[in-house]
Amino acid sequence: MEEYSGAGAAGEKLLEDGVSSSASGPRKGGLRTMPFIIVNECLEKVASYGIMPNMILYLKNEYNMAIAPATNILYTWSAMSNILSIFGAFLSDSYLGRFRVIFIGSFSSLLVLEKERKEELVSIQQGLTILWLTAMIPELRPSCESFIQVCNSATAPQLLLLFIAFGLISIGSGCVRPCSIAFGADQLAIKENSNNERLLDSYFNWYYTSIGLSTIIALSVIVYIQETLGWKIGFGVPAVLIFMSALSFILGSPFYVKVMPSESLLTSFAQVVVVATKNRKLSFPDHNIDQYYHSHDSEQTVPTDTLRFLNKACIIRNRETDLNPDGSVSNPWSLCSVQQVESLKSLLRVLPMWSTGIFMMMTQSSFTTLQANTMDRRIIGNFKIPAGSFTVIMIITLSIVIPVYDRIAVPILAKYTGQPRGFSTKVRIGIGLVFVCIAKATSAIVETMRRNVAIEQGFEDQPNAVINMSALWLVPEFVLLGIAESFTPVGQVEFFYSHFPKTMSSFAMALFTLELAAADLVGSMVISIVDKVTSAGGNVSWIYTNINKGHLNFYYGLLSFLGMINFVYFLAICWAYGPDQGKKHEASAGKEDEQFEYKELPTS
């Protein structure tokens, strides 16, 4: 069976349950499946994103963790979620199919027991249920001696349960997020009519609109509930939402088109590396193109000379053993095609530019939440902006900047520069990196002001005291970060698209997700190094739990300096790449292509 991933492709496509699009019986897929899929993704976003902003406060206040280790835990959790997104995509493409992977993600925990008439029934819940239980049951958290104001550290079993909850949430997110949009497109792609493209465009528009609204709701409403009603309700609501998300997905199961998995690009890349290693002692053929294996419908018959050692993966050693009578490869782990080799080369070529965005993706929202928690957050009457909701400012900013740039700036730039897309991808990446440096410098200035005010008002030893300084001073850095997000991530993904062959278009977002994971790991490493170095000799760490005694301003200043170094590195990479010449994606846009190219939103 082959996977159906194209709109309007000729021929009958077989489905996972053995029913084809031309078989008798009720036709599956179509618009009726959209509510189930979009509701599943939206509720998952609201639930999982809603618990993140305030999690640093939960670890600090309820688990008595210092800021540095708590931040490292959150970085690791985020990195694991992003890495598992790559694994989830690989699992769905190669083995299980999208329906099964989303199902696993929607029900990633089987740990809640309900007793009824002395019988125990296992009910399916998410990792969020375990997190909610840590808030509901005091024994699952460290205890405090109220009379002497001494709080114990979390025990190993308590930490283990917390990490299990984080792990299950990551598994669920890693399974749902990379598969949901493509699974929805599968439902429309099976319809063989002239309205497919219009329906798919409409689907993507509604999908991304709902995701944007879900993110804003998560960072505002859910965070507000946690701050005003406490952790029990604050974690209980996301647990209920995630259950409703899973239920929504399952209710639509009878109507879904369930596509069989095919081959993943990751498998193809692994095959090239394995075969090239096996053939490392082979000599390159002398101008004999027949010695290289290539697919019949490919225009490229010989590999390029760059990264030449990989070319040995497509050398035919023995036609009788390497090829079947019909000309296909008998063992893909013994012989690869020229196209496979060139796809891996195109990936390796963009890695230097990919690495320049790692620093930018290092989020510091946990620290800004701690800062906002000590500042005056009142805006209208007694209404306070939740400390974890300031990230919404960044989302609103990029939501404004992207369409303004696309609809206003691009036509003006095209008129005066002759570039139809306005700034080149490299220029856009560079603009974003510059704004990140400015944002970090702004953060350092604002934190210096906040710390000085706290000390002047006598709150140096009271990290939870609210100082007489408006939290709106935090707005400029989020606006700057929103502008940066509008340029660098979008520019990077477009850069990947332009340097990848059309068959690898969907891998651009996978590479971006991997960049987020790398940024989380680098961020954790920077935190650990700064904390260890600055606390040496008994000194107060820059990232001290009492931020009025620590020096987050120095830390932000360090990030700004590292950002400038990263920008110099970016300029060197641009010089090494030379003038823009990656127009492969554009050149192939007008050609007939049987595979439908799923659209991805290139923002974090």
Coordinates of C-alpha atoms in Angstrom, one line a residue:
M1 CA 0.0 0.0 0.0
E2 CA 1.2 3.5 -0.7
E3 CA 0.6 6.7 1.2
Y4 CA -1.8 9.2 -0.2
S5 CA -0.3 12.6 0.1
G6 CA -1.3 14.4 -3.0
A7 CA -4.3 16.4 -4.2
G8 CA -5.7 15.4 -7.6
A9 CA -3.2 12.5 -8.1
A10 CA -4.3 10.0 -10.7
G11 CA -5.0 6.4 -9.9
E12 CA -6.6 4.7 -7.0
K13 CA -5.1 5.3 -3.6
L14 CA -5.4 2.6 -1.0
L15 CA -6.3 3.5 2.6
E16 CA -5.2 2.0 5.9
D17 CA -8.4 0.1 6.4
G18 CA -8.3 -1.3 3.0
V19 CA -11.0 0.9 1.5
S20 CA -10.1 2.9 -1.6
S21 CA -11.6 6.1 -2.8
S22 CA -13.5 4.3 -5.5
A23 CA -14.8 1.4 -3.3
S24 CA -18.4 0.9 -2.7
G25 CA -19.8 2.2 0.6
P26 CA -19.7 5.6 2.4
R27 CA -17.0 7.9 1.3
K28 CA -14.6 8.9 4.0
G29 CA -12.9 12.2 4.7
G30 CA -14.1 15.6 3.6
L31 CA -15.1 18.8 5.5
R32 CA -17.1 16.9 8.1
T33 CA -13.9 15.7 9.7
M34 CA -12.5 19.2 10.1
P35 CA -14.2 20.1 13.4
F36 CA -12.8 16.9 15.1
I37 CA -9.3 17.5 13.9
I38 CA -9.1 21.3 14.5
V39 CA -10.8 21.0 17.9
N40 CA -8.3 18.3 18.9
E41 CA -5.3 20.5 18.0
C42 CA -6.7 23.7 19.5
L43 CA -7.6 22.2 22.8
E44 CA -4.2 20.5 22.9
K45 CA -2.5 23.9 22.3
V46 CA -4.6 25.6 25.0
A47 CA -3.8 22.9 27.5
S48 CA -0.1 22.4 26.9
Y49 CA 0.8 26.0 26.2
G50 CA -1.2 27.2 29.1
I51 CA 0.8 25.4 31.7
M52 CA 4.2 26.7 30.5
P53 CA 4.5 30.4 31.4
N54 CA 3.8 30.0 35.1
M55 CA 5.6 26.7 35.5
I56 CA 8.7 28.4 36.8
L57 CA 6.6 29.8 39.7
Y58 CA 5.1 26.4 40.4
L59 CA 8.6 24.8 40.6
K60 CA 9.9 27.7 42.7
N61 CA 7.1 28.1 45.2
E62 CA 5.6 24.5 45.4
Y63 CA 8.8 22.4 44.9
N64 CA 11.2 24.9 46.5
M65 CA 13.6 24.8 43.6
A66 CA 16.3 27.4 43.0
I67 CA 15.8 29.4 39.8
A68 CA 18.8 27.9 37.9
P69 CA 17.9 24.2 38.2
A70 CA 14.2 25.0 37.7
T71 CA 15.0 26.8 34.5
N72 CA 17.2 23.9 33.3
I73 CA 14.3 21.5 33.9
L74 CA 12.0 23.7 31.8
Y75 CA 14.6 24.0 29.0
T76 CA 15.0 20.2 29.0
W77 CA 11.3 19.6 29.0
S78 CA 10.9 22.0 26.0
A79 CA 13.8 20.4 24.2
M80 CA 12.3 16.9 24.7
S81 CA 8.9 18.0 23.3
N82 CA 10.6 19.4 20.2
I83 CA 12.8 16.4 19.7
L84 CA 9.8 14.1 20.1
S85 CA 8.0 16.1 17.4
I86 CA 10.6 15.0 15.0
F87 CA 10.3 11.4 16.3
G88 CA 6.5 11.6 16.0
A89 CA 6.7 12.7 12.4
F90 CA 9.2 9.9 11.6
L91 CA 7.0 7.3 13.4
S92 CA 3.9 8.4 11.5
D93 CA 5.6 8.6 8.1
S94 CA 7.5 5.3 8.3
Y95 CA 5.6 2.9 10.6
L96 CA 2.3 3.7 12.3
G97 CA 0.5 6.3 10.1
R98 CA -0.8 9.7 11.3
F99 CA -4.0 8.4 12.9
R100 CA -2.3 6.0 15.2
V101 CA 0.4 8.5 16.2
I102 CA -2.2 11.2 17.0
F103 CA -4.2 8.6 19.0
I104 CA -1.1 7.7 21.0
G105 CA -0.3 11.3 21.6
S106 CA -3.9 12.1 22.7
F107 CA -3.8 9.3 25.2
S108 CA -0.2 9.1 26.4
S109 CA -1.0 8.1 30.0
L110 CA -2.9 5.2 31.4
L111 CA -2.3 5.9 35.1
V112 CA -5.6 7.0 36.7
L113 CA -7.6 4.4 38.5
E114 CA -11.3 4.7 39.4
K115 CA -12.9 2.4 41.9
E116 CA -16.5 1.3 41.3
R117 CA -18.3 -1.5 43.2
K118 CA -14.9 -2.9 44.3
E119 CA -13.8 -3.2 40.6
E120 CA -10.9 -1.2 39.3
L121 CA -11.3 0.4 35.9
V122 CA -8.3 1.9 34.0
S123 CA -9.4 5.2 32.5
I124 CA -7.3 6.9 29.9
Q125 CA -5.9 10.3 30.9
Q126 CA -3.0 12.5 29.9
G127 CA 0.2 13.4 31.7
L128 CA -1.6 16.6 32.6
T129 CA -3.7 14.5 35.0
I130 CA -0.5 13.6 36.9
L131 CA 0.6 17.2 37.0
W132 CA -2.9 18.1 38.3
L133 CA -2.6 15.4 41.0
T134 CA 0.7 17.0 42.2
A135 CA -1.3 20.1 42.9
M136 CA -4.2 18.3 44.5
I137 CA -2.4 15.9 46.8
P138 CA 0.0 17.7 49.3
E139 CA 2.0 14.5 49.8
L140 CA 3.2 14.6 46.2
R141 CA 5.0 17.9 46.9
P142 CA 7.7 19.0 49.4
S143 CA 6.3 20.1 52.8
C144 CA 7.1 23.2 54.7
E145 CA 7.4 23.8 58.5
S146 CA 5.0 26.7 58.9
F147 CA 6.3 27.7 62.3
I148 CA 10.0 28.0 61.4
Q149 CA 9.4 28.9 57.7
V150 CA 11.7 26.1 56.5
C151 CA 10.7 24.2 53.4
N152 CA 12.1 20.8 52.5
S153 CA 13.5 19.9 49.1
A154 CA 11.6 17.5 46.9
T155 CA 12.2 13.8 47.5
A156 CA 13.3 11.5 44.7
P157 CA 9.8 9.9 44.3
Q158 CA 8.2 13.4 44.2
L159 CA 10.6 14.5 41.4
L160 CA 10.2 11.2 39.6
L161 CA 6.4 11.7 39.4
L162 CA 6.8 15.3 38.3
F163 CA 9.2 14.2 35.5
I164 CA 6.9 11.4 34.4
A165 CA 4.2 14.0 34.0
F166 CA 6.5 16.2 31.9
G167 CA 7.6 13.2 29.9
L168 CA 4.0 12.1 29.1
I169 CA 3.0 15.7 28.1
S170 CA 6.1 15.8 25.8
I171 CA 5.1 12.4 24.2
G172 CA 1.6 13.7 23.6
S173 CA 2.7 17.0 22.1
G174 CA 5.4 15.2 20.0
C175 CA 2.8 12.9 18.5
V176 CA 0.0 15.4 17.9
R177 CA 1.7 18.5 16.6
P178 CA 3.7 17.3 13.6
C179 CA 0.8 15.1 12.4
S180 CA -2.3 17.1 12.9
I181 CA -2.1 19.5 10.0
A182 CA -1.1 16.8 7.5
F183 CA -3.8 14.4 8.8
G184 CA -6.4 17.1 8.2
A185 CA -5.0 17.7 4.6
D186 CA -5.4 13.9 4.1
Q187 CA -9.1 14.2 4.6
L188 CA -9.4 16.7 1.8
A189 CA -6.8 15.4 -0.6
I190 CA -8.8 12.2 -1.1
K191 CA -11.6 14.2 -2.8
E192 CA -11.0 14.1 -6.6
N193 CA -12.6 17.3 -7.8
S194 CA -11.5 20.7 -9.0
N195 CA -12.2 22.4 -5.6
N196 CA -9.4 20.5 -3.8
E197 CA -6.9 23.3 -3.9
R198 CA -9.5 25.9 -2.7
L199 CA -10.6 23.6 0.1
L200 CA -7.1 23.0 1.2
D201 CA -6.3 26.7 1.2
S202 CA -9.4 27.3 3.2
Y203 CA -8.5 24.5 5.6
F204 CA -5.0 25.9 6.2
N205 CA -6.4 29.4 6.8
W206 CA -8.9 28.2 9.4
Y207 CA -6.3 25.9 10.9
Y208 CA -3.7 28.6 11.5
T209 CA -6.3 31.1 12.7
S210 CA -7.6 28.7 15.3
I211 CA -4.1 27.8 16.4
G212 CA -3.3 31.5 16.8
L213 CA -6.4 32.1 18.9
S214 CA -5.7 29.0 21.0
T215 CA -2.2 30.2 21.8
I216 CA -3.5 33.6 22.9
I217 CA -6.2 32.0 25.0
A218 CA -3.6 29.7 26.6
L219 CA -1.2 32.5 27.5
S220 CA -4.0 34.8 28.8
V221 CA -7.0 32.9 30.1
I222 CA -5.3 29.7 31.4
V223 CA -2.5 31.7 33.0
Y224 CA -5.0 34.1 34.6
I225 CA -6.9 31.1 36.1
Q226 CA -3.7 29.7 37.6
E227 CA -2.8 33.0 39.1
T228 CA -6.3 33.9 40.6
L229 CA -7.8 30.5 41.3
G230 CA -4.7 28.5 42.2
W231 CA -2.9 25.5 40.9
K232 CA -5.6 23.0 41.6
I233 CA -8.1 24.6 39.2
G234 CA -5.2 26.1 37.1
F235 CA -4.0 22.6 36.2
G236 CA -7.4 20.9 36.4
V237 CA -8.8 23.0 33.5
P238 CA -6.0 22.0 31.1
A239 CA -6.5 18.4 32.2
V240 CA -10.1 18.5 31.3
L241 CA -9.4 20.3 28.0
I242 CA -6.8 17.7 27.0
F243 CA -9.4 14.9 27.7
M244 CA -11.9 16.7 25.6
S245 CA -9.2 17.1 22.9
A246 CA -8.7 13.3 22.8
L247 CA -12.4 12.6 22.9
S248 CA -13.0 14.9 20.0
F249 CA -10.4 13.1 17.9
I250 CA -11.8 9.7 18.7
L251 CA -15.4 10.6 17.9
G252 CA -14.4 11.4 14.4
S253 CA -12.6 8.1 13.8
P254 CA -15.3 6.5 11.7
F255 CA -15.2 9.3 9.2
Y256 CA -11.4 9.6 8.8
V257 CA -9.3 8.7 5.8
K258 CA -6.5 6.7 7.4
V259 CA -3.4 6.6 5.2
M260 CA -0.8 3.9 5.3
P261 CA 2.8 5.0 6.2
S262 CA 5.4 5.1 3.5
E263 CA 9.1 6.0 3.7
S264 CA 10.5 8.8 5.8
L265 CA 13.2 11.2 4.7
L266 CA 15.1 10.4 7.9
T267 CA 15.2 6.7 6.8
S268 CA 16.5 7.8 3.4
F269 CA 19.3 9.9 5.0
A270 CA 20.3 7.1 7.2
Q271 CA 20.5 4.7 4.2
V272 CA 22.8 7.1 2.4
V273 CA 25.2 7.4 5.4
V274 CA 25.2 3.6 5.9
V275 CA 25.8 2.7 2.3
A276 CA 28.5 5.4 1.8
T277 CA 30.3 4.0 4.9
K278 CA 30.0 0.5 3.5
N279 CA 31.4 1.6 0.1
R280 CA 34.1 3.9 1.5
K281 CA 36.9 1.8 0.0
L282 CA 35.4 1.8 -3.5
S283 CA 37.0 4.0 -6.2
F284 CA 34.9 6.6 -8.0
P285 CA 34.0 5.6 -11.6
D286 CA 35.8 7.5 -14.4
H287 CA 33.2 9.6 -16.2
N288 CA 30.9 6.5 -16.4
I289 CA 27.4 7.8 -15.6
D290 CA 26.0 4.2 -15.9
Q291 CA 27.8 3.3 -12.6
Y292 CA 25.5 5.6 -10.7
Y293 CA 22.0 4.5 -9.8
H294 CA 19.2 7.1 -10.4
S295 CA 15.4 6.9 -10.7
H296 CA 13.9 6.7 -14.1
D297 CA 12.0 9.9 -13.9
S298 CA 14.9 12.0 -12.6
E299 CA 16.7 14.6 -14.7
Q300 CA 19.9 14.3 -12.6
T301 CA 21.9 11.2 -13.5
V302 CA 25.2 11.9 -11.7
P303 CA 25.8 13.3 -8.3
T304 CA 27.5 16.7 -7.7
D305 CA 31.1 17.0 -6.7
T306 CA 30.4 18.7 -3.3
L307 CA 30.6 16.4 -0.3
R308 CA 31.9 13.8 -2.7
F309 CA 32.4 11.0 -0.2
L310 CA 28.6 10.6 -0.1
N311 CA 28.6 9.8 -3.8
K312 CA 29.8 6.3 -3.1
A313 CA 26.3 5.5 -1.7
C314 CA 24.9 5.5 -5.3
I315 CA 27.7 3.5 -7.0
I316 CA 26.4 0.3 -8.6
R317 CA 28.8 -2.5 -7.6
N318 CA 27.1 -5.4 -9.2
R319 CA 24.0 -4.9 -11.4
E320 CA 22.8 -8.5 -11.0
T321 CA 22.7 -8.4 -7.2
D322 CA 22.1 -4.7 -6.6
L323 CA 19.1 -4.3 -9.0
N324 CA 15.9 -6.2 -9.6
P325 CA 14.9 -7.2 -13.1
D326 CA 12.7 -4.1 -13.4
G327 CA 15.6 -1.8 -12.6
S328 CA 14.6 -1.0 -9.0
V329 CA 17.0 -1.4 -6.0
S330 CA 16.9 -4.8 -4.5
N331 CA 18.2 -3.6 -1.0
P332 CA 17.9 0.1 -0.1
W333 CA 20.5 -0.4 2.6
S334 CA 23.1 -1.5 0.0
L335 CA 22.4 1.0 -2.8
C336 CA 20.9 4.5 -2.9
S337 CA 19.8 6.7 -5.7
V338 CA 21.5 9.9 -6.9
Q339 CA 18.4 11.8 -5.7
Q340 CA 18.8 10.4 -2.1
V341 CA 22.4 11.5 -2.0
E342 CA 21.6 15.0 -3.3
S343 CA 18.8 15.4 -0.8
L344 CA 21.2 14.6 2.1
K345 CA 23.7 17.1 0.6
S346 CA 21.1 19.8 0.5
L347 CA 20.4 19.2 4.1
L348 CA 24.0 19.4 5.1
R349 CA 24.5 22.6 3.1
V350 CA 21.9 24.5 5.1
L351 CA 23.2 23.4 8.5
P352 CA 25.6 26.4 8.9
M353 CA 22.7 28.9 8.3
W354 CA 20.5 26.8 10.6
S355 CA 23.0 27.1 13.4
T356 CA 22.9 30.9 13.3
G357 CA 19.3 30.8 14.6
I358 CA 19.9 28.7 17.7
F359 CA 20.9 31.6 19.9
M360 CA 17.8 33.6 18.9
M361 CA 15.5 30.8 19.8
M362 CA 16.8 30.7 23.4
T363 CA 13.7 32.0 25.2
Q364 CA 14.0 33.7 28.6
S365 CA 10.2 33.8 29.4
S366 CA 10.8 32.2 32.8
F367 CA 12.9 35.0 34.0
T368 CA 10.5 37.7 32.7
T369 CA 7.7 35.9 34.6
L370 CA 9.7 36.2 37.8
Q371 CA 10.4 39.8 37.1
A372 CA 6.8 40.6 36.3
N373 CA 5.7 38.8 39.5
T374 CA 7.6 41.4 41.6
M375 CA 6.2 44.5 39.7
D376 CA 3.0 46.4 39.7
R377 CA 0.9 44.7 37.0
R378 CA -2.3 46.8 37.4
I379 CA -3.6 48.4 34.2
I380 CA -7.3 49.1 34.7
G381 CA -8.6 49.5 38.3
N382 CA -7.5 46.4 40.3
F383 CA -7.2 44.2 37.2
K384 CA -3.6 42.7 37.0
I385 CA -1.9 41.3 33.9
P386 CA -0.9 37.7 34.8
A387 CA 2.9 37.5 35.2
G388 CA 3.1 34.7 32.6
S389 CA 0.9 36.5 30.0
F390 CA 3.5 39.1 28.8
T391 CA 4.5 36.7 26.0
V392 CA 1.1 37.5 24.3
I393 CA 2.7 40.9 23.5
M394 CA 5.3 39.2 21.3
I395 CA 2.6 37.2 19.5
I396 CA 0.5 40.2 18.9
T397 CA 3.5 42.1 17.6
L398 CA 4.5 39.4 15.1
S399 CA 0.9 39.1 14.0
I400 CA 1.0 42.8 13.1
V401 CA 4.5 43.0 11.6
I402 CA 4.2 40.0 9.3
P403 CA 1.2 41.2 7.3
V404 CA 2.4 44.8 7.3
Y405 CA 5.7 43.6 5.9
D406 CA 4.0 41.3 3.4
R407 CA 1.3 43.7 2.2
I408 CA 3.0 47.1 2.5
A409 CA 6.8 46.8 2.8
V410 CA 7.3 44.1 0.2
P411 CA 5.6 46.0 -2.7
I412 CA 7.5 49.1 -1.9
L413 CA 10.8 47.2 -1.7
A414 CA 10.0 45.4 -4.9
K415 CA 9.4 48.7 -6.7
Y416 CA 12.7 50.3 -5.7
T417 CA 15.0 47.2 -5.5
G418 CA 13.6 45.0 -8.2
Q419 CA 13.3 42.1 -5.7
P420 CA 9.8 40.6 -5.9
R421 CA 10.0 39.2 -2.3
G422 CA 11.4 42.4 -0.7
F423 CA 14.4 41.7 1.5
S424 CA 16.3 38.5 0.7
T425 CA 16.1 35.6 3.1
K426 CA 19.6 36.4 4.5
V427 CA 18.8 40.1 5.1
R428 CA 15.6 39.1 7.0
I429 CA 17.5 36.6 9.1
G430 CA 20.0 39.3 9.9
I431 CA 17.4 41.9 10.8
G432 CA 15.9 39.5 13.3
L433 CA 19.2 38.7 14.9
V434 CA 19.9 42.4 15.3
F435 CA 16.5 43.0 17.0
V436 CA 17.3 40.1 19.4
C437 CA 20.5 41.8 20.5
I438 CA 18.6 45.0 21.1
A439 CA 15.9 43.2 23.0
K440 CA 18.4 41.5 25.3
A441 CA 20.1 44.9 25.9
T442 CA 16.7 46.4 26.7
S443 CA 16.1 43.6 29.1
A444 CA 19.3 44.3 30.9
I445 CA 18.5 48.0 31.3
V446 CA 14.9 47.3 32.6
E447 CA 16.2 44.7 35.1
T448 CA 18.8 47.1 36.4
M449 CA 16.0 49.7 37.0
R450 CA 13.8 47.1 38.6
R451 CA 16.5 45.8 40.9
N452 CA 17.6 49.3 42.0
V453 CA 14.0 50.2 42.8
A454 CA 13.6 47.0 44.8
I455 CA 16.7 47.7 46.9
E456 CA 15.8 51.4 47.4
Q457 CA 12.4 50.4 48.7
G458 CA 13.9 47.9 51.2
F459 CA 12.9 44.7 49.4
E460 CA 16.4 43.3 48.8
D461 CA 15.6 40.3 51.1
Q462 CA 12.0 40.0 50.0
P463 CA 11.9 38.5 46.5
N464 CA 8.1 38.1 46.5
A465 CA 7.4 41.7 47.5
V466 CA 5.7 43.9 44.8
I467 CA 7.7 47.0 44.1
N468 CA 6.4 50.4 43.0
M469 CA 7.4 50.0 39.4
S470 CA 5.0 49.3 36.5
A471 CA 5.4 45.9 34.8
L472 CA 4.6 47.7 31.5
W473 CA 8.4 48.5 31.4
L474 CA 8.7 44.8 30.2
V475 CA 6.6 45.6 27.1
P476 CA 9.4 47.0 24.9
E477 CA 11.6 43.9 25.1
F478 CA 8.6 41.7 24.0
V479 CA 7.8 44.1 21.2
L480 CA 11.4 43.9 20.0
L481 CA 11.3 40.1 20.3
G482 CA 8.1 40.0 18.3
I483 CA 9.7 42.0 15.5
A484 CA 12.7 39.6 15.6
E485 CA 10.4 36.6 15.4
S486 CA 8.7 38.2 12.4
F487 CA 12.0 38.2 10.4
T488 CA 14.5 35.5 11.4
P489 CA 12.3 32.3 11.7
V490 CA 10.3 33.2 8.6
G491 CA 13.5 34.0 6.7
Q492 CA 15.2 30.8 7.8
V493 CA 12.4 28.5 6.8
E494 CA 12.2 30.3 3.4
F495 CA 16.0 29.9 3.1
F496 CA 15.5 26.1 3.7
Y497 CA 12.7 25.9 1.2
S498 CA 14.9 27.7 -1.5
H499 CA 17.8 25.3 -1.0
F500 CA 15.9 22.1 -0.7
P501 CA 14.6 20.1 -3.7
K502 CA 10.8 20.1 -3.9
T503 CA 10.5 16.6 -2.5
M504 CA 12.0 17.9 0.8
S505 CA 9.8 20.9 1.2
S506 CA 8.0 19.6 4.3
F507 CA 11.4 18.9 5.9
A508 CA 12.0 22.6 6.3
M509 CA 9.7 22.9 9.3
A510 CA 11.2 19.7 10.8
L511 CA 14.6 21.4 10.7
F512 CA 13.1 24.5 12.3
T513 CA 11.7 22.3 15.1
L514 CA 15.0 20.7 15.6
E515 CA 16.5 24.2 15.9
L516 CA 14.1 25.0 18.8
A517 CA 15.3 21.8 20.5
A518 CA 18.9 22.8 20.0
A519 CA 18.2 26.3 21.4
D520 CA 16.7 24.8 24.5
L521 CA 19.7 22.6 25.1
V522 CA 22.1 25.5 24.5
G523 CA 20.0 27.7 26.8
S524 CA 20.2 25.1 29.6
M525 CA 24.0 24.8 29.1
V526 CA 24.4 28.6 29.3
I527 CA 22.3 28.8 32.5
S528 CA 24.4 26.0 34.2
I529 CA 27.7 27.6 33.2
V530 CA 26.7 31.1 34.3
D531 CA 25.3 29.8 37.6
K532 CA 28.4 27.8 38.4
V533 CA 31.0 30.4 37.4
T534 CA 29.3 33.4 39.1
S535 CA 28.6 31.5 42.3
A536 CA 32.2 30.3 42.7
G537 CA 34.0 31.4 45.9
G538 CA 30.7 31.9 47.8
N539 CA 29.6 34.8 45.7
V540 CA 25.9 35.3 44.9
S541 CA 25.0 33.8 41.6
W542 CA 23.7 36.1 38.8
I543 CA 20.8 33.6 38.6
Y544 CA 20.0 33.6 42.3
T545 CA 16.6 32.5 43.6
N546 CA 16.2 35.9 45.1
I547 CA 16.3 38.0 42.0
N548 CA 16.7 41.2 44.0
K549 CA 20.1 39.9 45.2
G550 CA 21.0 38.2 42.0
H551 CA 22.1 40.0 38.8
L552 CA 19.7 39.0 36.0
N553 CA 20.8 42.3 34.4
F554 CA 24.3 41.0 34.0
Y555 CA 22.9 37.8 32.6
Y556 CA 20.9 39.7 30.0
G557 CA 24.0 41.8 29.2
L558 CA 25.9 38.6 28.6
L559 CA 23.2 37.4 26.2
S560 CA 23.3 40.6 24.3
F561 CA 27.1 40.3 23.9
L562 CA 26.7 36.6 22.8
G563 CA 24.1 37.8 20.4
M564 CA 26.5 40.2 18.8
I565 CA 29.1 37.4 18.5
N566 CA 26.4 35.3 16.9
F567 CA 25.7 38.1 14.4
V568 CA 29.3 38.3 13.4
Y569 CA 29.2 34.5 12.9
F570 CA 26.1 35.0 10.8
L571 CA 27.9 37.5 8.6
A572 CA 30.8 35.0 8.1
I573 CA 28.3 32.3 7.1
C574 CA 26.6 34.7 4.6
W575 CA 30.0 35.5 3.1
A576 CA 30.8 31.8 2.8
Y577 CA 27.5 31.1 1.0
G578 CA 28.0 33.9 -1.4
P579 CA 25.2 35.7 -3.3
D580 CA 21.7 34.2 -3.2
Q581 CA 21.4 31.4 -5.7
G582 CA 19.0 29.0 -4.0
K583 CA 16.0 29.3 -6.3
K584 CA 15.3 25.6 -6.7
H585 CA 12.0 25.8 -5.0
E586 CA 10.8 28.6 -7.2
A587 CA 12.1 27.0 -10.4
S588 CA 10.1 23.8 -9.8
A589 CA 6.9 25.6 -8.8
G590 CA 5.6 25.6 -12.3
K591 CA 6.3 22.0 -13.0
E592 CA 3.8 19.2 -12.7
D593 CA 4.1 17.6 -9.3
E594 CA 2.0 14.7 -8.1
Q595 CA 2.6 15.2 -4.5
F596 CA 0.8 17.9 -2.6
E597 CA 3.1 20.1 -0.6
Y598 CA 1.7 20.7 2.9
K599 CA 2.0 24.3 4.0
E600 CA 3.6 25.1 7.2
L601 CA 3.5 28.3 9.2
P602 CA 7.2 29.4 9.7
T603 CA 6.8 30.9 13.1
S604 CA 7.7 29.7 16.6

